[in-house]
Amino acid sequence: MSEKTSFAQALNSALDHAMADDENVIMLGEDVADEQGGGVFKVSKGLSRKYGTSRVRSTPISEQAIIGAAVGAAITGMRPVAEIMLMNFITVAMDQLVNHAAKLRFMSGGQTSVPLVVRTTTGAGVGFGGQHSDMLEAWFAHVPGIKIATASNPADAYGLLRSAIEDEDPTILIENITHYGMTGPPAEPGYRVPLGKAAIVRRGDDITLVTYGRGVGDCLKAAGQLAEDGIDAEVIDLRTVSPWDQEAVLSSVARTRRAVIVHEAVRPFGAGAEISARIHEELFGDLAGPVRRVASYASPVPFAKSLETAFLYSVADIVQAARDTTEKKADR
Amino acid sequence: MSEKTSFAQALNSALDHAMADDENVIMLGEDVADEQGGGVFKVSKGLSRKYGTSRVRSTPISEQAIIGAAVGAAITGMRPVAEIMLMNFITVAMDQLVNHAAKLRFMSGGQTSVPLVVRTTTGAGVGFGGQHSDMLEAWFAHVPGIKIATASNPADAYGLLRSAIEDEDPTILIENITHYGMTGPPAEPGYRVPLGKAAIVRRGDDITLVTYGRGVGDCLKAAGQLAEDGIDAEVIDLRTVSPWDQEAVLSSVARTRRAVIVHEAVRPFGAGAEISARIHEELFGDLAGPVRRVASYASPVPFAKSLETAFLYSVADIVQAARDTTEKKADR
Amino acid sequence: MSMPVSPPSLGPDLARTIYRKAYLINRTDERFRAMLTNGELAVAYYPVRGQEVIAAAAMAALRQDDYLVTTYRGLHDALAKGIPSRLLWAEFAGKRTGTCKGKGGPMHITHPETGVMVTTGIVGSGLPIANGLAMASQIRGESRVAVASFGDGASNIGAFHEALNMASVWKLPVIFLCQNNQYAEHTALAAGTSVSRISDRAVAYGMPGIFCDGLDPASVYEAMNEAVGRARAGGGPTLLEAGAFRLLGHIFGADYSYVSRQDLHAAEERASMAKLRQWMIERQVRESDLERIEKEVDAEINDAVAFALDSEPPDPDDIRFDIYATEQAA
Amino acid sequence: MSMPVSPPSLGPDLARTIYRKAYLINRTDERFRAMLTNGELAVAYYPVRGQEVIAAAAMAALRQDDYLVTTYRGLHDALAKGIPSRLLWAEFAGKRTGTCKGKGGPMHITHPETGVMVTTGIVGSGLPIANGLAMASQIRGESRVAVASFGDGASNIGAFHEALNMASVWKLPVIFLCQNNQYAEHTALAAGTSVSRISDRAVAYGMPGIFCDGLDPASVYEAMNEAVGRARAGGGPTLLEAGAFRLLGHIFGADYSYVSRQDLHAAEERASMAKLRQWMIERQVRESDLERIEKEVDAEINDAVAFALDSEPPDPDDIRFDIYATEQAA
Ligand SMILES: Cc1ncc(C[n+]2csc(CCOP(=O)(O)OP(=O)(O)O)c2C)c(N)n1
Ligand SMILES: Cc1ncc(C[n+]2csc(CCOP(=O)(O)OP(=O)(O)O)c2C)c(N)n1
Ligand SMILES: [Mg+2]
Ligand SMILES: [Mg+2]
């Protein structure tokens, strides 16, 4: 148990254990079965050999049919895990997710649950350019009935995926493409990350950095630099973007009186806007300065390295925003 | 010119005049030609008879093909106006809009423009239920490269549509399904509503109500009620949701020190969050109280009248939020 | 359209069942439209007149536990699959006693007990979902089949294509039932569709493509029965097209002047209930049986209408529930 | 696959043109992979080895102002359509001097001067866009045609279906060129596709479906020429499938062990440049001409590589431009 595990291995174990525990768990997606390589990021490696190609199905290139099949199976009580290779490809399956998966419980008056999971990956920084790198969590956060989450370390990836599979509602899990090789302590098979619950990954008293996914590592780095200036930052990993843990965030910020929200998605109309708006709504009189947001530049994701770097926010941006916020307070 | 015109007629005139002025303007969508009724809301009535079915094309039920064809034509320099009958159907065409229309200019290094317009309608209140009523403007506002706008009266509908057609970038125009019959003064053929520019539709000093589309009428009603309490509300019609007129909003709120944002879309992660976050970011020290948001209930749109009414925000909600904001100030 | 003598499998018992369903559909549709006309109800409604026999005969080939996914124009399918009239009427009227507690409405009827799993308002989206139902049955080794009912216009949308290809590759127990009523909203078939027979598209998926006469109970029943049998036996999917003609405008109240009075009268004549009645009598169904069925159905509808009108609308507070499995803070 | 004597339309001039294109593609692909191997470049790259002749011969049937939409696996198409090597190499290397100023990269090559309007990374999405190009030509009364190039796996996605139906109904001047290389990523054709010949799907759209041998310049050229001629003459779209075999893994560096060495060697043999050379010589192209072409092309590539390597990367500030027509506040 002291061995380290990679993000990809953690996901693989979560799928493996979930399939072993519950025969209603099935998988489908492009190239996910072993004959097709066990997933292009090897997350489903070995699973079709172990559980058969009836339960682990490589699909045609047909994302609407993939999600639709998952929806149909889910309302009969199965727990499908569908893989959409890259998040941008979810754009061809929005109807099944938004008009169907998210709404069938409500529109049926509670008669049909849609306990499906969509795993997908994305992220800038690997040179995949404009159509393979987008972070679209804010779209789904705006859709009542669906949940969206993303892990920042292998153990949480395990725990979130298992929780999502066991959850009665449709959940989208975003895996950051830069994370697969990241290693960390493995999770026990019983480990679950409850949906909707944030984790305080660093305690601090002077400012709250609210983030998720890739932002967690960056915020921890920023917190280290801020500590050198005597600024003691608390770092919150939301883990679930929607529904998000308002209580954890608000109680932290009520104490620190300052907050910076960090995410990889472009800033305008991103998830950070809701979090910022809520903090101001609830803690207006208590804040020492405005909540800041650090996010990527509002353009499509560029190809050339120099531009991709200009696109992505940096740790320095977080540090700067945090300093601005704390200085603002000194001004008042 | 003193005659009143309906919203639908205004849109029809805008299309008519644009097609007369520029032969690159074409239309496509389900049932838009006269043989198929001139559009299910009659917005394109008479146009195929006038300009021919080569320029005004009824399409198969194929939203990906509709938007794709518009994208292809646009990059050759045509100015296609595509109709997506109801906004929820845009979910099957997200790829063409988000991965292509929004990005081709950037990804081509500026070689190809995508001057297309997508007209679509939606809105709760007419009993169309969960899959025909969603307001999805926040999704597109989060996509750099695309613009999204919506009018609140017939003349603006004319002016916005004409501007959008003449614009070099892809623009989505949302028509509220409850608006088609609304009448108002017609626009002169030269009238344009510049994209990205808000209108102050009521001047006031005590609070700024920021809204668009259906919210404008409701905010004006609320402003009337607030006036009875001695609260003088300014009402801003954003008209373009993205890119939005930050200057107009910020300079108004800088003066009134209070703001309420109103939209029909559900509140969480809606467009109001960005506006709220920006106001706080820019005017933190000047605000008399937190910016409030009034929006619809975070559920799918229900069918039964009693539930649909519970879903939609009401004028009373706006009044209440405005009072809360002004009272909050008294407290401090 | 001729009405050939049916093979023995469609005997009087089955014929009676089909007549009961068809009559129920026909009367329900008419009653509903009458109530819309006189203002007792105000709901977007997609009439099913002209397609009664398709639903009645096709669903007669299914078991109660077989799955169905249908569309906004789905009253006939839902009734034929067996949803109790009271529940359906109450949902159409937006009442708390309806199948979906008034939350879904006519476009989103769901009733798992009778296998009606999804009714969708998005053209074509039911087909991929039907695959999922069929896949669940296949994985579990059940003999249940899934049916996706959809229109001719829907065969032009991407979801149709993806669903048929996937069903073929996986040999799913699913029947794609295309009710070709010649129109997609106000667009005639040829103006939007590159083939005149939707079932010809089956070639592109390596699956059987069958056309049947949607006015002939035997033609529909036999074709459906064969497709269902193949699916249950592991033989994979079928694209089954039933020819019909939409006898009313797309949606209640819509213009329908684009069809000539003459063509319409001829179509109405072909699809008349009197003709169906005559067909039943030729199939050895007794006149007295038909009369009994009609009486029973009329009473069922009266009862259902009264039930729906008497029922309470949802409480505004109901909106808080059924969004997620556990209630969330707003 | 046999290489029959071609009809007179493919004479020595055209043969030389095709050879030049094919050789350029083959050498560029090889050089690019060599540079990836030795670390001079680090880019996601989808090799085109085995599909050189399809692009070379198909694009030889087009005019420069005809439109092309291709995919991530599009190096061959882009070169064959005529994009200057320098611009292409510079874009692949992420330089400011590239076709797209380094903003697009290899997956998004655009060069309107040579008709390369869109290169998409989304499977199938190019087909609806090609319709739009063709529609523009049709409305303007031009004789330009549009070509959508895509893979076998793409024929299973919804956009393919919608595009072919629309093109047929509107008789658009578009050619759907399916390069069937037997694989979609790591999924073999039969594992994902319900037909073994993609061109058989044309029946579902009432359009001609033609299969040609993607290793035979004459077979490809003749089929393409016929389709282009039909499109220019107002005869509507064609689904043209060119048979091939992907000679390398899906993406540079990907596992390809799932194809047996034996099958792979046989396929490599069939698709060897030596064989193409031999074919040229049989077509009365002189050895000395081939040598001259090869020398010129080798020099062109050397020049382009040097140009790309010497060019500057984009300035970080360039990100602000080309998002909207007029620069916006961030
Ligand atoms: C994706 C999508 N596009 C458009 C619509 C609007 N619409 C509703 S019904 C309809 C026509 C469908 O025709 P067909 O499939 O033949 O079914 P029918 O109504 O004739 O039963 C259209 C276009 C929709 N509901 N969904
Ligand atoms: C909509 C979508 N789904 C999935 C992918 C990932 N993907 C990239 S290439 C590819 C295989 C495509 O196969 P094929 O169409 O045969 O083209 P080939 O790569 O063989 O040229 C897949 C699945 C994608 N780019 N877009
Ligand atoms: Mg129809
Ligand atoms: Mg392929």
PDB file of N, CA, C and O in Angstrom, chain B residues 7 11 87 118 120-122 135 137 147-153 156-161 164 171-177 179 193-199 211-216 237-242 262-264 271:
ATOM      1  N   PHE B   7     -42.782  41.890 -33.376  1.00  0.00           N
ATOM      2  CA  PHE B   7     -41.436  41.342 -33.313  1.00  0.00           C
ATOM      3  C   PHE B   7     -41.170  40.461 -34.542  1.00  0.00           C
ATOM      4  O   PHE B   7     -40.127  40.579 -35.199  1.00  0.00           O
ATOM      5  N   LEU B  11     -38.397  41.137 -37.583  1.00  0.00           N
ATOM      6  CA  LEU B  11     -37.370  40.189 -38.014  1.00  0.00           C
ATOM      7  C   LEU B  11     -37.511  39.898 -39.499  1.00  0.00           C
ATOM      8  O   LEU B  11     -36.520  39.817 -40.236  1.00  0.00           O
ATOM      9  N   MET B  87     -34.153  26.521 -29.359  1.00  0.00           N
ATOM     10  CA  MET B  87     -32.770  26.549 -28.887  1.00  0.00           C
ATOM     11  C   MET B  87     -32.287  25.193 -28.381  1.00  0.00           C
ATOM     12  O   MET B  87     -31.104  24.874 -28.519  1.00  0.00           O
ATOM     13  N   VAL B 118     -27.018  32.649 -36.516  1.00  0.00           N
ATOM     14  CA  VAL B 118     -27.978  31.612 -36.163  1.00  0.00           C
ATOM     15  C   VAL B 118     -29.118  32.279 -35.418  1.00  0.00           C
ATOM     16  O   VAL B 118     -28.892  32.922 -34.395  1.00  0.00           O
ATOM     17  N   THR B 120     -32.542  31.622 -33.355  1.00  0.00           N
ATOM     18  CA  THR B 120     -33.242  30.529 -32.689  1.00  0.00           C
ATOM     19  C   THR B 120     -34.202  31.114 -31.674  1.00  0.00           C
ATOM     20  O   THR B 120     -34.078  32.289 -31.304  1.00  0.00           O
ATOM     21  N   THR B 121     -35.176  30.312 -31.272  1.00  0.00           N
ATOM     22  CA  THR B 121     -36.140  30.821 -30.294  1.00  0.00           C
ATOM     23  C   THR B 121     -36.263  29.845 -29.138  1.00  0.00           C
ATOM     24  O   THR B 121     -35.941  28.668 -29.254  1.00  0.00           O
ATOM     25  N   THR B 122     -36.733  30.362 -28.013  1.00  0.00           N
ATOM     26  CA  THR B 122     -36.918  29.528 -26.827  1.00  0.00           C
ATOM     27  C   THR B 122     -37.609  30.368 -25.777  1.00  0.00           C
ATOM     28  O   THR B 122     -37.938  31.539 -25.998  1.00  0.00           O
ATOM     29  N   MET B 135     -32.847  28.307 -21.924  1.00  0.00           N
ATOM     30  CA  MET B 135     -32.047  29.490 -22.256  1.00  0.00           C
ATOM     31  C   MET B 135     -30.585  29.101 -22.094  1.00  0.00           C
ATOM     32  O   MET B 135     -30.128  28.876 -20.969  1.00  0.00           O
ATOM     33  N   GLU B 137     -27.765  30.817 -23.348  1.00  0.00           N
ATOM     34  CA  GLU B 137     -26.812  31.853 -23.749  1.00  0.00           C
ATOM     35  C   GLU B 137     -25.479  31.766 -23.017  1.00  0.00           C
ATOM     36  O   GLU B 137     -24.429  32.094 -23.590  1.00  0.00           O
ATOM     37  N   LYS B 147     -20.455  35.316 -30.856  1.00  0.00           N
ATOM     38  CA  LYS B 147     -21.198  36.364 -30.160  1.00  0.00           C
ATOM     39  C   LYS B 147     -22.625  35.890 -29.916  1.00  0.00           C
ATOM     40  O   LYS B 147     -23.134  35.062 -30.684  1.00  0.00           O
ATOM     41  N   ILE B 148     -23.232  36.409 -28.881  1.00  0.00           N
ATOM     42  CA  ILE B 148     -24.616  36.020 -28.627  1.00  0.00           C
ATOM     43  C   ILE B 148     -25.405  37.224 -28.155  1.00  0.00           C
ATOM     44  O   ILE B 148     -24.927  38.015 -27.341  1.00  0.00           O
ATOM     45  N   ALA B 149     -26.585  37.377 -28.730  1.00  0.00           N
ATOM     46  CA  ALA B 149     -27.368  38.582 -28.475  1.00  0.00           C
ATOM     47  C   ALA B 149     -28.848  38.250 -28.464  1.00  0.00           C
ATOM     48  O   ALA B 149     -29.265  37.192 -28.956  1.00  0.00           O
ATOM     49  N   THR B 150     -29.625  39.156 -27.892  1.00  0.00           N
ATOM     50  CA  THR B 150     -31.075  38.955 -27.871  1.00  0.00           C
ATOM     51  C   THR B 150     -31.757  40.312 -27.698  1.00  0.00           C
ATOM     52  O   THR B 150     -31.274  41.168 -26.970  1.00  0.00           O
ATOM     53  N   ALA B 151     -32.853  40.487 -28.406  1.00  0.00           N
ATOM     54  CA  ALA B 151     -33.522  41.791 -28.396  1.00  0.00           C
ATOM     55  C   ALA B 151     -34.724  41.778 -27.466  1.00  0.00           C
ATOM     56  O   ALA B 151     -35.277  40.724 -27.165  1.00  0.00           O
ATOM     57  N   SER B 152     -35.128  42.962 -27.054  1.00  0.00           N
ATOM     58  CA  SER B 152     -36.266  43.064 -26.139  1.00  0.00           C
ATOM     59  C   SER B 152     -37.460  43.781 -26.757  1.00  0.00           C
ATOM     60  O   SER B 152     -38.482  43.938 -26.108  1.00  0.00           O
ATOM     61  N   ASN B 153     -37.297  44.225 -27.988  1.00  0.00           N
ATOM     62  CA  ASN B 153     -38.424  44.919 -28.637  1.00  0.00           C
ATOM     63  C   ASN B 153     -38.251  44.814 -30.153  1.00  0.00           C
ATOM     64  O   ASN B 153     -37.160  44.528 -30.640  1.00  0.00           O
ATOM     65  N   ASP B 156     -35.347  46.855 -31.927  1.00  0.00           N
ATOM     66  CA  ASP B 156     -34.024  46.307 -31.644  1.00  0.00           C
ATOM     67  C   ASP B 156     -33.826  44.967 -32.338  1.00  0.00           C
ATOM     68  O   ASP B 156     -32.702  44.635 -32.742  1.00  0.00           O
ATOM     69  N   ALA B 157     -34.882  44.206 -32.449  1.00  0.00           N
ATOM     70  CA  ALA B 157     -34.772  42.924 -33.149  1.00  0.00           C
ATOM     71  C   ALA B 157     -34.318  43.176 -34.580  1.00  0.00           C
ATOM     72  O   ALA B 157     -33.437  42.495 -35.116  1.00  0.00           O
ATOM     73  N   TYR B 158     -34.920  44.192 -35.184  1.00  0.00           N
ATOM     74  CA  TYR B 158     -34.521  44.577 -36.534  1.00  0.00           C
ATOM     75  C   TYR B 158     -33.050  44.998 -36.557  1.00  0.00           C
ATOM     76  O   TYR B 158     -32.247  44.499 -37.354  1.00  0.00           O
ATOM     77  N   GLY B 159     -32.714  45.899 -35.669  1.00  0.00           N
ATOM     78  CA  GLY B 159     -31.368  46.464 -35.673  1.00  0.00           C
ATOM     79  C   GLY B 159     -30.280  45.470 -35.310  1.00  0.00           C
ATOM     80  O   GLY B 159     -29.174  45.500 -35.864  1.00  0.00           O
ATOM     81  N   LEU B 160     -30.603  44.561 -34.394  1.00  0.00           N
ATOM     82  CA  LEU B 160     -29.612  43.554 -34.003  1.00  0.00           C
ATOM     83  C   LEU B 160     -29.392  42.538 -35.112  1.00  0.00           C
ATOM     84  O   LEU B 160     -28.266  42.136 -35.402  1.00  0.00           O
ATOM     85  N   LEU B 161     -30.498  42.125 -35.716  1.00  0.00           N
ATOM     86  CA  LEU B 161     -30.376  41.118 -36.772  1.00  0.00           C
ATOM     87  C   LEU B 161     -29.585  41.679 -37.948  1.00  0.00           C
ATOM     88  O   LEU B 161     -28.697  41.004 -38.493  1.00  0.00           O
ATOM     89  N   ALA B 164     -25.967  41.839 -36.970  1.00  0.00           N
ATOM     90  CA  ALA B 164     -25.380  40.502 -36.899  1.00  0.00           C
ATOM     91  C   ALA B 164     -25.075  39.982 -38.302  1.00  0.00           C
ATOM     92  O   ALA B 164     -24.027  39.379 -38.547  1.00  0.00           O
ATOM     93  N   THR B 171     -22.630  34.918 -35.008  1.00  0.00           N
ATOM     94  CA  THR B 171     -23.490  35.484 -33.966  1.00  0.00           C
ATOM     95  C   THR B 171     -24.734  34.626 -33.809  1.00  0.00           C
ATOM     96  O   THR B 171     -25.344  34.223 -34.806  1.00  0.00           O
ATOM     97  N   ILE B 172     -25.086  34.366 -32.578  1.00  0.00           N
ATOM     98  CA  ILE B 172     -26.332  33.663 -32.293  1.00  0.00           C
ATOM     99  C   ILE B 172     -27.328  34.674 -31.759  1.00  0.00           C
ATOM    100  O   ILE B 172     -27.003  35.445 -30.854  1.00  0.00           O
ATOM    101  N   LEU B 173     -28.515  34.687 -32.341  1.00  0.00           N
ATOM    102  CA  LEU B 173     -29.567  35.577 -31.857  1.00  0.00           C
ATOM    103  C   LEU B 173     -30.681  34.736 -31.270  1.00  0.00           C
ATOM    104  O   LEU B 173     -31.236  33.865 -31.948  1.00  0.00           O
ATOM    105  N   ILE B 174     -30.988  35.012 -30.027  1.00  0.00           N
ATOM    106  CA  ILE B 174     -32.091  34.305 -29.368  1.00  0.00           C
ATOM    107  C   ILE B 174     -33.344  35.162 -29.444  1.00  0.00           C
ATOM    108  O   ILE B 174     -33.323  36.340 -29.077  1.00  0.00           O
ATOM    109  N   GLU B 175     -34.413  34.562 -29.937  1.00  0.00           N
ATOM    110  CA  GLU B 175     -35.708  35.246 -29.936  1.00  0.00           C
ATOM    111  C   GLU B 175     -36.554  34.595 -28.843  1.00  0.00           C
ATOM    112  O   GLU B 175     -36.620  33.370 -28.776  1.00  0.00           O
ATOM    113  N   ASN B 176     -37.157  35.395 -28.005  1.00  0.00           N
ATOM    114  CA  ASN B 176     -37.989  34.795 -26.962  1.00  0.00           C
ATOM    115  C   ASN B 176     -39.330  34.408 -27.560  1.00  0.00           C
ATOM    116  O   ASN B 176     -39.996  35.212 -28.213  1.00  0.00           O
ATOM    117  N   ILE B 177     -39.720  33.163 -27.293  1.00  0.00           N
ATOM    118  CA  ILE B 177     -40.926  32.634 -27.936  1.00  0.00           C
ATOM    119  C   ILE B 177     -42.177  33.407 -27.530  1.00  0.00           C
ATOM    120  O   ILE B 177     -43.156  33.435 -28.278  1.00  0.00           O
ATOM    121  N   HIS B 179     -42.265  36.571 -27.349  1.00  0.00           N
ATOM    122  CA  HIS B 179     -42.141  37.927 -27.896  1.00  0.00           C
ATOM    123  C   HIS B 179     -42.733  38.121 -29.290  1.00  0.00           C
ATOM    124  O   HIS B 179     -42.916  39.259 -29.716  1.00  0.00           O
ATOM    125  N   VAL B 193     -28.449  48.076 -34.351  1.00  0.00           N
ATOM    126  CA  VAL B 193     -28.055  48.006 -32.941  1.00  0.00           C
ATOM    127  C   VAL B 193     -26.651  47.441 -32.924  1.00  0.00           C
ATOM    128  O   VAL B 193     -26.448  46.273 -33.253  1.00  0.00           O
ATOM    129  N   PRO B 194     -25.678  48.239 -32.576  1.00  0.00           N
ATOM    130  CA  PRO B 194     -24.306  47.730 -32.643  1.00  0.00           C
ATOM    131  C   PRO B 194     -24.120  46.550 -31.684  1.00  0.00           C
ATOM    132  O   PRO B 194     -24.581  46.601 -30.542  1.00  0.00           O
ATOM    133  N   LEU B 195     -23.469  45.505 -32.153  1.00  0.00           N
ATOM    134  CA  LEU B 195     -23.181  44.371 -31.280  1.00  0.00           C
ATOM    135  C   LEU B 195     -22.222  44.832 -30.189  1.00  0.00           C
ATOM    136  O   LEU B 195     -21.292  45.590 -30.442  1.00  0.00           O
ATOM    137  N   GLY B 196     -22.500  44.390 -28.977  1.00  0.00           N
ATOM    138  CA  GLY B 196     -21.612  44.743 -27.879  1.00  0.00           C
ATOM    139  C   GLY B 196     -21.991  46.024 -27.160  1.00  0.00           C
ATOM    140  O   GLY B 196     -21.310  46.432 -26.224  1.00  0.00           O
ATOM    141  N   LYS B 197     -23.074  46.652 -27.589  1.00  0.00           N
ATOM    142  CA  LYS B 197     -23.492  47.914 -26.966  1.00  0.00           C
ATOM    143  C   LYS B 197     -24.839  47.750 -26.261  1.00  0.00           C
ATOM    144  O   LYS B 197     -25.820  47.317 -26.863  1.00  0.00           O
ATOM    145  N   ALA B 198     -24.871  48.105 -25.005  1.00  0.00           N
ATOM    146  CA  ALA B 198     -26.108  48.041 -24.235  1.00  0.00           C
ATOM    147  C   ALA B 198     -26.930  49.311 -24.450  1.00  0.00           C
ATOM    148  O   ALA B 198     -26.436  50.290 -24.995  1.00  0.00           O
ATOM    149  N   ALA B 199     -28.186  49.239 -24.035  1.00  0.00           N
ATOM    150  CA  ALA B 199     -29.036  50.430 -24.063  1.00  0.00           C
ATOM    151  C   ALA B 199     -29.539  50.684 -22.648  1.00  0.00           C
ATOM    152  O   ALA B 199     -29.913  49.752 -21.936  1.00  0.00           O
ATOM    153  N   THR B 211     -30.181  43.519 -17.494  1.00  0.00           N
ATOM    154  CA  THR B 211     -30.955  42.410 -18.023  1.00  0.00           C
ATOM    155  C   THR B 211     -30.882  42.376 -19.539  1.00  0.00           C
ATOM    156  O   THR B 211     -30.114  43.119 -20.158  1.00  0.00           O
ATOM    157  N   TYR B 212     -31.661  41.474 -20.133  1.00  0.00           N
ATOM    158  CA  TYR B 212     -31.732  41.367 -21.598  1.00  0.00           C
ATOM    159  C   TYR B 212     -32.927  40.508 -21.950  1.00  0.00           C
ATOM    160  O   TYR B 212     -33.431  39.754 -21.115  1.00  0.00           O
ATOM    161  N   GLY B 213     -33.366  40.642 -23.182  1.00  0.00           N
ATOM    162  CA  GLY B 213     -34.481  39.815 -23.660  1.00  0.00           C
ATOM    163  C   GLY B 213     -35.752  40.079 -22.880  1.00  0.00           C
ATOM    164  O   GLY B 213     -36.116  41.225 -22.604  1.00  0.00           O
ATOM    165  N   ARG B 214     -36.416  38.999 -22.488  1.00  0.00           N
ATOM    166  CA  ARG B 214     -37.666  39.102 -21.765  1.00  0.00           C
ATOM    167  C   ARG B 214     -37.517  39.901 -20.470  1.00  0.00           C
ATOM    168  O   ARG B 214     -38.455  40.553 -20.003  1.00  0.00           O
ATOM    169  N   GLY B 215     -36.312  39.859 -19.902  1.00  0.00           N
ATOM    170  CA  GLY B 215     -36.093  40.535 -18.619  1.00  0.00           C
ATOM    171  C   GLY B 215     -36.296  42.043 -18.693  1.00  0.00           C
ATOM    172  O   GLY B 215     -36.587  42.676 -17.670  1.00  0.00           O
ATOM    173  N   VAL B 216     -36.163  42.601 -19.879  1.00  0.00           N
ATOM    174  CA  VAL B 216     -36.254  44.060 -19.991  1.00  0.00           C
ATOM    175  C   VAL B 216     -37.661  44.538 -19.631  1.00  0.00           C
ATOM    176  O   VAL B 216     -37.837  45.441 -18.805  1.00  0.00           O
ATOM    177  N   ASP B 237     -30.546  47.294 -20.826  1.00  0.00           N
ATOM    178  CA  ASP B 237     -30.783  46.155 -21.722  1.00  0.00           C
ATOM    179  C   ASP B 237     -29.442  45.848 -22.399  1.00  0.00           C
ATOM    180  O   ASP B 237     -28.980  46.604 -23.255  1.00  0.00           O
ATOM    181  N   LEU B 238     -28.835  44.745 -22.018  1.00  0.00           N
ATOM    182  CA  LEU B 238     -27.503  44.438 -22.574  1.00  0.00           C
ATOM    183  C   LEU B 238     -27.545  44.250 -24.087  1.00  0.00           C
ATOM    184  O   LEU B 238     -26.591  44.523 -24.791  1.00  0.00           O
ATOM    185  N   ARG B 239     -28.636  43.665 -24.565  1.00  0.00           N
ATOM    186  CA  ARG B 239     -28.808  43.346 -25.994  1.00  0.00           C
ATOM    187  C   ARG B 239     -27.774  42.311 -26.452  1.00  0.00           C
ATOM    188  O   ARG B 239     -28.136  41.245 -26.923  1.00  0.00           O
ATOM    189  N   THR B 240     -26.498  42.588 -26.340  1.00  0.00           N
ATOM    190  CA  THR B 240     -25.499  41.556 -26.606  1.00  0.00           C
ATOM    191  C   THR B 240     -25.040  40.969 -25.268  1.00  0.00           C
ATOM    192  O   THR B 240     -24.601  41.705 -24.391  1.00  0.00           O
ATOM    193  N   VAL B 241     -25.155  39.654 -25.136  1.00  0.00           N
ATOM    194  CA  VAL B 241     -24.749  39.008 -23.882  1.00  0.00           C
ATOM    195  C   VAL B 241     -23.235  38.771 -23.890  1.00  0.00           C
ATOM    196  O   VAL B 241     -22.573  38.861 -22.874  1.00  0.00           O
ATOM    197  N   SER B 242     -22.700  38.471 -25.066  1.00  0.00           N
ATOM    198  CA  SER B 242     -21.248  38.331 -25.186  1.00  0.00           C
ATOM    199  C   SER B 242     -20.827  38.720 -26.594  1.00  0.00           C
ATOM    200  O   SER B 242     -21.409  38.229 -27.547  1.00  0.00           O
ATOM    201  N   VAL B 262     -30.895  40.269 -13.922  1.00  0.00           N
ATOM    202  CA  VAL B 262     -32.121  39.493 -14.133  1.00  0.00           C
ATOM    203  C   VAL B 262     -32.029  38.734 -15.443  1.00  0.00           C
ATOM    204  O   VAL B 262     -31.756  39.325 -16.492  1.00  0.00           O
ATOM    205  N   HIS B 263     -32.190  37.428 -15.385  1.00  0.00           N
ATOM    206  CA  HIS B 263     -32.344  36.676 -16.642  1.00  0.00           C
ATOM    207  C   HIS B 263     -33.222  35.455 -16.449  1.00  0.00           C
ATOM    208  O   HIS B 263     -33.432  34.996 -15.329  1.00  0.00           O
ATOM    209  N   GLU B 264     -33.717  34.976 -17.570  1.00  0.00           N
ATOM    210  CA  GLU B 264     -34.645  33.858 -17.538  1.00  0.00           C
ATOM    211  C   GLU B 264     -33.925  32.528 -17.326  1.00  0.00           C
ATOM    212  O   GLU B 264     -34.489  31.594 -16.759  1.00  0.00           O
ATOM    213  N   ALA B 271     -25.394  33.502 -17.070  1.00  0.00           N
ATOM    214  CA  ALA B 271     -24.683  34.694 -17.525  1.00  0.00           C
ATOM    215  C   ALA B 271     -24.589  35.739 -16.416  1.00  0.00           C
ATOM    216  O   ALA B 271     -23.620  36.513 -16.337  1.00  0.00           O
TER     217      ALA B 271
END
